[in-house]
Amino acid sequence: MKSNSLQHSLDNLNPKQVTVARELRGMTKKDLADKIGKSPSAITRIENGNLRPEIDTLLSLSQTLKVHHSFFSFSYTIPSPIDISDCHFRSRRSTSLIQKRMAKQQGERLYDLINHFQSFGITFIDEQISHLSTVIKTSADIEELAYNIRNEWDIGLGPITDLMGLLESKGIRIIMLSGDNFGKVDAFSAWISSTPCIFLYSDKPASRINFDLAHEFGHLLFHQDIETGDNATEREADKFASNFLLPRTTFLADCPRRWSLQGYLSLKRKWKVSIAAMLYRAKELRIISESSYRRSCIAMSPYRKNEPGEFPHSKPDLLPQIIELLKDEIRVGAVATDLGYSSKDELRSILADQGVSAQLFEEIDRQPVNTSSNLVYLHK
């Protein structure tokens, strides 16, 4: 006999959630149809709300798409979904729309996870970057913007030791993604309602994460309402990242005039930026010549995929702080069920990517104390 909860999910089916789950797993309608023994047109009709699936079909959808069946009955009132046309994707030219949609759905689901805790009295600090937005016309404008932000934030012109923490403290929501999509989509960003968000894949070196963060920060600042992804907008975001992470005057003073792997490794430890990015910046600032740059790149070619001198990367601090505040009021099973995660293990993995420790997870995997409070989240 089928469970009452499964029947409830079927009776309250939200067809849009079938599309969300399919895109979340990077599947086309044909992919999904083949896996559950239906036709692509049947999937289309289910997603359009023109076909009510049988209860066995709903169970097959749940198992194939790896979401709890309750996921299909969700009807969000959170300021979401993310409009894919508003996202700035840092990806390969060959990246398909289905791969971008997969990244977008992963990001949206995690965004909803964070917002879920508002029902417990959590509030979030307002963003502090929109007033910095400006129109970029020249490279000089980009350099000036990067300098002015450092000056306003009073962080000087030296290395930024914790870029992720810095951006979080300004109200930017940073969300780590994981899975097979890494390498196809490196990162993306979007304004969701009035919240600036950066979505990154966690399975990459820390130096690349730092550059991606600065690159997406640039998109958020000066590419609002502008379609990105072309060479011009990507170069602008790259130039901002380079200027923000490696300011002209201080990097000029630090950077060696000749190629030396040991010299650049020392520089990398200090500036928390990849050797590849520092070499390009050195060429841009004419610290090294074009020919020296080419020779240096050849010397680094054996390390293209695994650059030496990597350091542990930061993780977001938002969810760990929220969980710490609410650990006596929530438990894993309830959160997983409320948001349609397939299991506690799936939620454990996702929370770990967001910086929630195994110890903290274990604390919320117990039956909580039933208390009530009016909690306010304030980022450190």
Short mmCIF file of C-alpha atoms in Angstrom, two decimals:
data_model
loop_
_atom_site.label_atom_id
_atom_site.label_comp_id
_atom_site.label_asym_id
_atom_site.label_seq_id
_atom_site.Cartn_x
_atom_site.Cartn_y
_atom_site.Cartn_z
CA MET A 1 0.00 0.00 0.00
CA LYS A 2 1.36 3.43 -0.97
CA SER A 3 2.05 5.84 1.86
CA ASN A 4 -0.30 8.67 2.68
CA SER A 5 2.56 11.14 2.27
CA LEU A 6 3.21 9.95 -1.28
CA GLN A 7 -0.47 10.35 -2.10
CA HIS A 8 -0.40 13.82 -0.53
CA SER A 9 2.52 14.79 -2.79
CA LEU A 10 0.58 13.56 -5.81
CA ASP A 11 -2.60 15.37 -4.80
CA ASN A 12 -0.66 18.61 -4.34
CA LEU A 13 1.67 18.19 -7.32
CA ASN A 14 3.34 21.40 -8.52
CA PRO A 15 4.38 20.53 -12.13
CA LYS A 16 7.07 23.22 -12.13
CA GLN A 17 8.92 21.26 -9.46
CA VAL A 18 9.32 18.33 -11.85
CA THR A 19 11.13 20.69 -14.23
CA VAL A 20 13.25 22.02 -11.37
CA ALA A 21 14.28 18.51 -10.27
CA ARG A 22 15.06 17.43 -13.84
CA GLU A 23 17.23 20.47 -14.51
CA LEU A 24 18.85 20.06 -11.09
CA ARG A 25 20.16 16.67 -12.27
CA GLY A 26 21.24 17.98 -15.67
CA MET A 27 18.73 15.86 -17.62
CA THR A 28 16.83 16.58 -20.80
CA LYS A 29 13.23 15.48 -21.09
CA LYS A 30 14.38 12.57 -23.25
CA ASP A 31 16.97 11.54 -20.65
CA LEU A 32 14.31 11.45 -17.96
CA ALA A 33 11.75 9.71 -20.17
CA ASP A 34 14.22 6.93 -21.04
CA LYS A 35 15.04 6.34 -17.38
CA ILE A 36 11.44 5.98 -16.20
CA GLY A 37 10.04 4.26 -19.29
CA LYS A 38 7.89 7.12 -20.55
CA SER A 39 7.88 9.20 -23.72
CA PRO A 40 9.42 12.70 -23.88
CA SER A 41 5.97 14.05 -24.74
CA ALA A 42 4.62 12.54 -21.51
CA ILE A 43 7.31 14.36 -19.52
CA THR A 44 6.40 17.58 -21.33
CA ARG A 45 2.73 17.13 -20.46
CA ILE A 46 3.54 16.37 -16.80
CA GLU A 47 5.73 19.48 -16.55
CA ASN A 48 3.06 21.60 -18.25
CA GLY A 49 0.42 20.36 -15.84
CA ASN A 50 -1.55 18.68 -18.61
CA LEU A 51 -0.98 15.12 -17.39
CA ARG A 52 -1.41 13.86 -13.86
CA PRO A 53 1.13 11.09 -13.30
CA GLU A 54 0.24 7.78 -11.71
CA ILE A 55 1.52 7.28 -8.18
CA ASP A 56 4.10 4.75 -9.44
CA THR A 57 5.35 7.32 -11.96
CA LEU A 58 5.73 9.91 -9.20
CA LEU A 59 7.76 7.42 -7.19
CA SER A 60 9.94 6.70 -10.24
CA LEU A 61 10.47 10.43 -10.74
CA SER A 62 11.47 10.78 -7.08
CA GLN A 63 13.95 7.89 -7.25
CA THR A 64 15.45 8.87 -10.61
CA LEU A 65 15.79 12.56 -9.81
CA LYS A 66 17.03 11.85 -6.26
CA VAL A 67 14.60 14.13 -4.46
CA HIS A 68 12.05 13.29 -1.79
CA HIS A 69 8.59 13.02 -3.32
CA SER A 70 7.46 15.97 -1.17
CA PHE A 71 9.73 18.14 -3.34
CA PHE A 72 7.17 17.89 -6.14
CA SER A 73 4.47 19.53 -4.04
CA PHE A 74 6.46 22.61 -3.05
CA SER A 75 5.08 26.05 -3.88
CA TYR A 76 7.69 28.63 -2.95
CA THR A 77 6.90 32.15 -1.78
CA ILE A 78 10.62 33.00 -1.40
CA PRO A 79 11.91 35.70 -3.85
CA SER A 80 13.06 33.02 -6.26
CA PRO A 81 13.44 31.41 -8.79
CA ILE A 82 16.54 32.89 -10.32
CA ASP A 83 16.03 34.13 -13.87
CA ILE A 84 18.75 32.46 -15.90
CA SER A 85 18.91 35.48 -18.22
CA ASP A 86 20.05 37.58 -15.22
CA CYS A 87 22.94 35.24 -14.34
CA HIS A 88 26.55 36.00 -15.20
CA PHE A 89 28.18 32.67 -16.05
CA ARG A 90 31.91 32.04 -15.96
CA SER A 91 32.04 28.99 -18.21
CA ARG A 92 33.44 27.43 -21.34
CA ARG A 93 32.06 28.39 -24.73
CA SER A 94 30.97 24.78 -25.18
CA THR A 95 28.82 24.88 -22.03
CA SER A 96 25.26 23.91 -22.94
CA LEU A 97 22.06 25.53 -21.75
CA ILE A 98 21.15 22.36 -19.81
CA GLN A 99 24.49 22.63 -17.94
CA LYS A 100 23.78 26.27 -17.10
CA ARG A 101 20.29 25.35 -15.96
CA MET A 102 21.73 22.61 -13.77
CA ALA A 103 24.06 25.10 -12.07
CA LYS A 104 21.21 27.59 -11.72
CA GLN A 105 18.91 25.02 -10.09
CA GLN A 106 21.66 23.89 -7.70
CA GLY A 107 22.24 27.50 -6.71
CA GLU A 108 18.56 28.23 -6.33
CA ARG A 109 18.01 25.21 -4.11
CA LEU A 110 20.81 26.28 -1.78
CA TYR A 111 19.53 29.85 -1.78
CA ASP A 112 16.14 28.47 -0.69
CA LEU A 113 17.85 26.38 2.02
CA ILE A 114 19.35 29.52 3.54
CA ASN A 115 16.11 31.47 3.30
CA HIS A 116 14.24 28.57 4.92
CA PHE A 117 15.69 29.64 8.26
CA GLN A 118 13.91 32.98 8.13
CA SER A 119 10.88 31.12 9.51
CA PHE A 120 12.90 30.63 12.72
CA GLY A 121 13.41 34.37 13.19
CA ILE A 122 16.70 34.69 11.30
CA THR A 123 17.20 37.93 9.38
CA PHE A 124 20.08 38.88 7.13
CA ILE A 125 22.20 41.99 6.89
CA ASP A 126 21.53 44.28 3.95
CA GLU A 127 23.92 44.32 1.04
CA GLN A 128 26.56 47.06 1.06
CA ILE A 129 27.74 47.10 -2.55
CA SER A 130 24.96 48.51 -4.77
CA HIS A 131 26.06 52.10 -4.12
CA LEU A 132 29.46 51.15 -5.58
CA SER A 133 27.96 50.24 -8.96
CA THR A 134 29.13 52.36 -11.86
CA VAL A 135 29.30 52.49 -15.65
CA ILE A 136 32.57 51.13 -16.98
CA LYS A 137 33.94 52.72 -20.13
CA THR A 138 37.71 52.29 -19.95
CA SER A 139 40.37 50.20 -18.25
CA ALA A 140 41.19 53.25 -16.15
CA ASP A 141 37.60 53.25 -14.85
CA ILE A 142 38.02 49.64 -13.70
CA GLU A 143 41.31 50.33 -11.94
CA GLU A 144 39.85 53.40 -10.25
CA LEU A 145 36.80 51.43 -9.07
CA ALA A 146 38.97 48.67 -7.60
CA TYR A 147 41.12 51.26 -5.80
CA ASN A 148 38.10 53.20 -4.49
CA ILE A 149 36.48 50.06 -3.07
CA ARG A 150 39.65 49.11 -1.21
CA ASN A 151 39.84 52.65 0.11
CA GLU A 152 36.19 52.75 1.23
CA TRP A 153 36.51 49.37 2.91
CA ASP A 154 39.75 50.46 4.58
CA ILE A 155 41.66 47.32 3.60
CA GLY A 156 44.74 49.04 2.20
CA LEU A 157 46.57 47.92 -0.92
CA GLY A 158 48.09 44.71 0.37
CA PRO A 159 46.97 41.09 -0.01
CA ILE A 160 43.39 40.20 0.88
CA THR A 161 43.88 37.20 3.14
CA ASP A 162 40.21 36.18 3.33
CA LEU A 163 38.34 37.45 0.28
CA MET A 164 35.34 35.19 0.88
CA GLY A 165 34.88 36.47 4.42
CA LEU A 166 35.30 40.06 3.26
CA LEU A 167 32.60 39.78 0.59
CA GLU A 168 30.24 37.96 2.96
CA SER A 169 30.66 40.78 5.48
CA LYS A 170 29.34 43.18 2.81
CA GLY A 171 26.11 41.23 2.40
CA ILE A 172 27.11 39.14 -0.62
CA ARG A 173 25.71 35.64 -0.26
CA ILE A 174 28.37 33.10 -1.29
CA ILE A 175 27.13 29.59 -2.04
CA MET A 176 29.30 26.59 -2.85
CA LEU A 177 28.12 24.07 -5.44
CA SER A 178 29.39 20.57 -6.09
CA GLY A 179 28.95 17.79 -8.60
CA ASP A 180 29.64 16.83 -12.17
CA ASN A 181 29.01 20.32 -13.55
CA PHE A 182 32.37 21.68 -12.36
CA GLY A 183 34.63 22.32 -15.34
CA LYS A 184 31.63 23.21 -17.49
CA VAL A 185 30.45 26.10 -15.30
CA ASP A 186 33.14 27.54 -13.01
CA ALA A 187 30.98 30.12 -11.26
CA PHE A 188 28.06 32.44 -11.74
CA SER A 189 26.50 35.42 -10.04
CA ALA A 190 23.16 37.18 -9.92
CA TRP A 191 21.15 39.73 -8.00
CA ILE A 192 18.19 37.86 -6.49
CA SER A 193 15.68 40.46 -5.41
CA SER A 194 18.00 42.85 -3.55
CA THR A 195 20.58 40.21 -2.59
CA PRO A 196 23.88 39.89 -4.49
CA CYS A 197 24.84 36.22 -4.80
CA ILE A 198 27.95 34.40 -6.01
CA PHE A 199 27.78 30.68 -6.73
CA LEU A 200 31.05 28.71 -6.95
CA TYR A 201 32.05 25.10 -7.46
CA SER A 202 33.94 23.87 -4.41
CA ASP A 203 36.11 21.28 -6.18
CA LYS A 204 38.80 23.65 -7.38
CA PRO A 205 42.03 25.20 -6.05
CA ALA A 206 41.76 28.06 -3.59
CA SER A 207 43.65 30.46 -5.86
CA ARG A 208 41.11 29.92 -8.62
CA ILE A 209 38.22 30.33 -6.19
CA ASN A 210 39.65 33.70 -5.13
CA PHE A 211 39.90 34.92 -8.71
CA ASP A 212 36.39 33.65 -9.49
CA LEU A 213 35.07 35.51 -6.45
CA ALA A 214 36.67 38.78 -7.56
CA HIS A 215 35.54 38.21 -11.17
CA GLU A 216 31.91 37.64 -10.14
CA PHE A 217 32.09 40.59 -7.74
CA GLY A 218 32.94 42.71 -10.79
CA HIS A 219 29.91 41.40 -12.68
CA LEU A 220 27.66 42.28 -9.74
CA LEU A 221 29.08 45.80 -9.62
CA PHE A 222 28.95 46.95 -13.21
CA HIS A 223 27.06 44.40 -15.31
CA GLN A 224 23.58 44.67 -13.81
CA ASP A 225 20.96 44.48 -16.57
CA ILE A 226 23.70 43.70 -19.09
CA GLU A 227 23.97 40.35 -20.85
CA THR A 228 27.41 38.92 -20.20
CA GLY A 229 29.44 35.98 -21.43
CA ASP A 230 30.98 37.66 -24.44
CA ASN A 231 34.68 38.49 -24.68
CA ALA A 232 34.23 42.16 -23.77
CA THR A 233 32.30 41.67 -20.51
CA GLU A 234 34.48 38.74 -19.45
CA ARG A 235 37.63 40.81 -20.03
CA GLU A 236 36.15 43.63 -17.96
CA ALA A 237 35.39 41.27 -15.05
CA ASP A 238 38.85 39.70 -15.34
CA LYS A 239 40.49 43.13 -15.35
CA PHE A 240 38.55 44.15 -12.26
CA ALA A 241 39.56 40.93 -10.47
CA SER A 242 43.20 41.50 -11.36
CA ASN A 243 43.18 45.13 -10.21
CA PHE A 244 41.23 44.36 -7.03
CA LEU A 245 43.41 41.41 -5.98
CA LEU A 246 46.76 42.77 -7.20
CA PRO A 247 46.81 46.59 -6.91
CA ARG A 248 49.27 48.31 -9.23
CA THR A 249 51.62 50.05 -6.80
CA THR A 250 52.06 47.29 -4.23
CA PHE A 251 52.22 44.45 -6.75
CA LEU A 252 54.78 46.37 -8.81
CA ALA A 253 56.97 46.60 -5.73
CA ASP A 254 56.61 42.89 -4.92
CA CYS A 255 56.77 41.17 -8.29
CA PRO A 256 60.08 39.69 -9.54
CA ARG A 257 61.45 41.11 -12.80
CA ARG A 258 62.46 37.66 -14.00
CA TRP A 259 60.74 34.29 -14.05
CA SER A 260 61.46 32.11 -11.06
CA LEU A 261 59.14 29.36 -9.91
CA GLN A 262 60.29 29.79 -6.32
CA GLY A 263 59.87 33.54 -6.56
CA TYR A 264 56.30 33.23 -7.80
CA LEU A 265 55.48 30.53 -5.26
CA SER A 266 56.52 32.96 -2.54
CA LEU A 267 54.36 35.62 -4.18
CA LYS A 268 51.43 33.22 -4.32
CA ARG A 269 51.67 32.45 -0.61
CA LYS A 270 51.50 36.15 0.12
CA TRP A 271 48.86 37.37 -2.37
CA LYS A 272 46.60 34.25 -2.47
CA VAL A 273 46.37 34.46 -6.26
CA SER A 274 47.39 31.86 -8.85
CA ILE A 275 50.77 32.07 -10.56
CA ALA A 276 48.98 32.18 -13.92
CA ALA A 277 46.99 35.26 -12.89
CA MET A 278 50.08 36.95 -11.43
CA LEU A 279 52.09 36.33 -14.59
CA TYR A 280 49.35 37.92 -16.67
CA ARG A 281 49.21 40.89 -14.29
CA ALA A 282 53.00 41.22 -14.49
CA LYS A 283 52.77 41.36 -18.29
CA GLU A 284 49.90 43.85 -18.11
CA LEU A 285 51.94 46.13 -15.84
CA ARG A 286 55.02 45.67 -18.09
CA ILE A 287 57.01 44.14 -15.26
CA ILE A 288 57.88 41.40 -17.75
CA SER A 289 57.88 41.54 -21.55
CA GLU A 290 55.59 39.64 -23.91
CA SER A 291 58.38 37.22 -24.74
CA SER A 292 59.19 36.65 -21.04
CA TYR A 293 55.52 36.06 -20.40
CA ARG A 294 55.36 33.40 -23.13
CA ARG A 295 58.47 31.67 -21.80
CA SER A 296 57.05 31.73 -18.28
CA CYS A 297 53.79 30.20 -19.47
CA ILE A 298 55.72 27.44 -21.22
CA ALA A 299 57.63 26.78 -18.00
CA MET A 300 54.31 26.54 -16.15
CA SER A 301 52.60 24.34 -18.76
CA PRO A 302 53.27 21.07 -16.85
CA TYR A 303 51.30 22.56 -13.93
CA ARG A 304 48.35 23.86 -15.95
CA LYS A 305 45.82 21.63 -14.20
CA ASN A 306 47.56 21.32 -10.83
CA GLU A 307 49.45 24.48 -10.04
CA PRO A 308 51.88 24.12 -7.11
CA GLY A 309 51.70 26.11 -3.90
CA GLU A 310 47.98 25.80 -3.28
CA PHE A 311 46.59 26.69 0.13
CA PRO A 312 43.41 25.63 1.97
CA HIS A 313 40.45 27.53 0.63
CA SER A 314 37.88 29.31 2.74
CA LYS A 315 34.29 28.21 3.07
CA PRO A 316 31.25 30.42 3.51
CA ASP A 317 30.42 31.42 7.06
CA LEU A 318 26.72 32.19 6.70
CA LEU A 319 25.17 28.73 7.16
CA PRO A 320 27.54 27.69 9.97
CA GLN A 321 26.51 30.80 11.91
CA ILE A 322 22.82 30.15 11.26
CA ILE A 323 23.07 26.49 12.28
CA GLU A 324 24.99 27.41 15.42
CA LEU A 325 22.24 29.85 16.39
CA LEU A 326 19.46 27.35 15.69
CA LYS A 327 21.07 24.07 16.75
CA ASP A 328 18.66 23.64 19.68
CA GLU A 329 15.61 24.32 17.52
CA ILE A 330 16.13 22.31 14.32
CA ARG A 331 17.02 18.78 13.38
CA VAL A 332 18.33 17.35 10.15
CA GLY A 333 15.41 15.08 9.35
CA ALA A 334 12.87 17.89 9.56
CA VAL A 335 14.93 20.25 7.39
CA ALA A 336 15.55 17.50 4.81
CA THR A 337 11.84 16.68 4.64
CA ASP A 338 10.74 20.33 4.56
CA LEU A 339 12.97 21.03 1.54
CA GLY A 340 12.63 17.70 -0.25
CA TYR A 341 16.18 16.37 0.13
CA SER A 342 16.40 12.68 -0.65
CA SER A 343 18.18 11.83 2.60
CA LYS A 344 20.02 13.20 5.59
CA ASP A 345 23.27 12.15 3.90
CA GLU A 346 22.55 14.41 0.93
CA LEU A 347 21.88 17.33 3.27
CA ARG A 348 25.04 16.49 5.26
CA SER A 349 27.15 16.72 2.09
CA ILE A 350 25.57 20.01 1.04
CA LEU A 351 26.00 21.58 4.47
CA ALA A 352 29.64 20.44 4.56
CA ASP A 353 30.28 22.33 1.31
CA GLN A 354 28.85 25.43 2.99
CA GLY A 355 31.31 25.12 5.88
CA VAL A 356 29.10 23.33 8.44
CA SER A 357 31.38 21.06 10.45
CA ALA A 358 30.69 17.38 11.08
CA GLN A 359 30.44 18.13 14.80
CA LEU A 360 27.84 20.84 14.27
CA PHE A 361 25.91 18.57 11.92
CA GLU A 362 25.81 15.85 14.59
CA GLU A 363 24.40 18.37 17.06
CA ILE A 364 21.41 19.07 14.80
CA ASP A 365 20.98 15.36 14.03
CA ARG A 366 19.50 14.91 17.51
CA GLN A 367 15.98 15.60 18.68
CA PRO A 368 16.08 19.33 19.49
CA VAL A 369 15.02 21.13 22.59
CA ASN A 370 11.61 22.64 21.87
CA THR A 371 12.23 26.31 22.54
CA SER A 372 11.24 29.51 20.84
CA SER A 373 13.21 32.66 20.35
CA ASN A 374 13.43 35.70 18.16
CA LEU A 375 16.86 35.34 16.62
CA VAL A 376 18.62 37.89 14.47
CA TYR A 377 21.54 36.98 12.24
CA LEU A 378 24.29 39.54 12.11
CA HIS A 379 27.40 38.69 10.12
CA LYS A 380 30.63 39.25 11.95
#
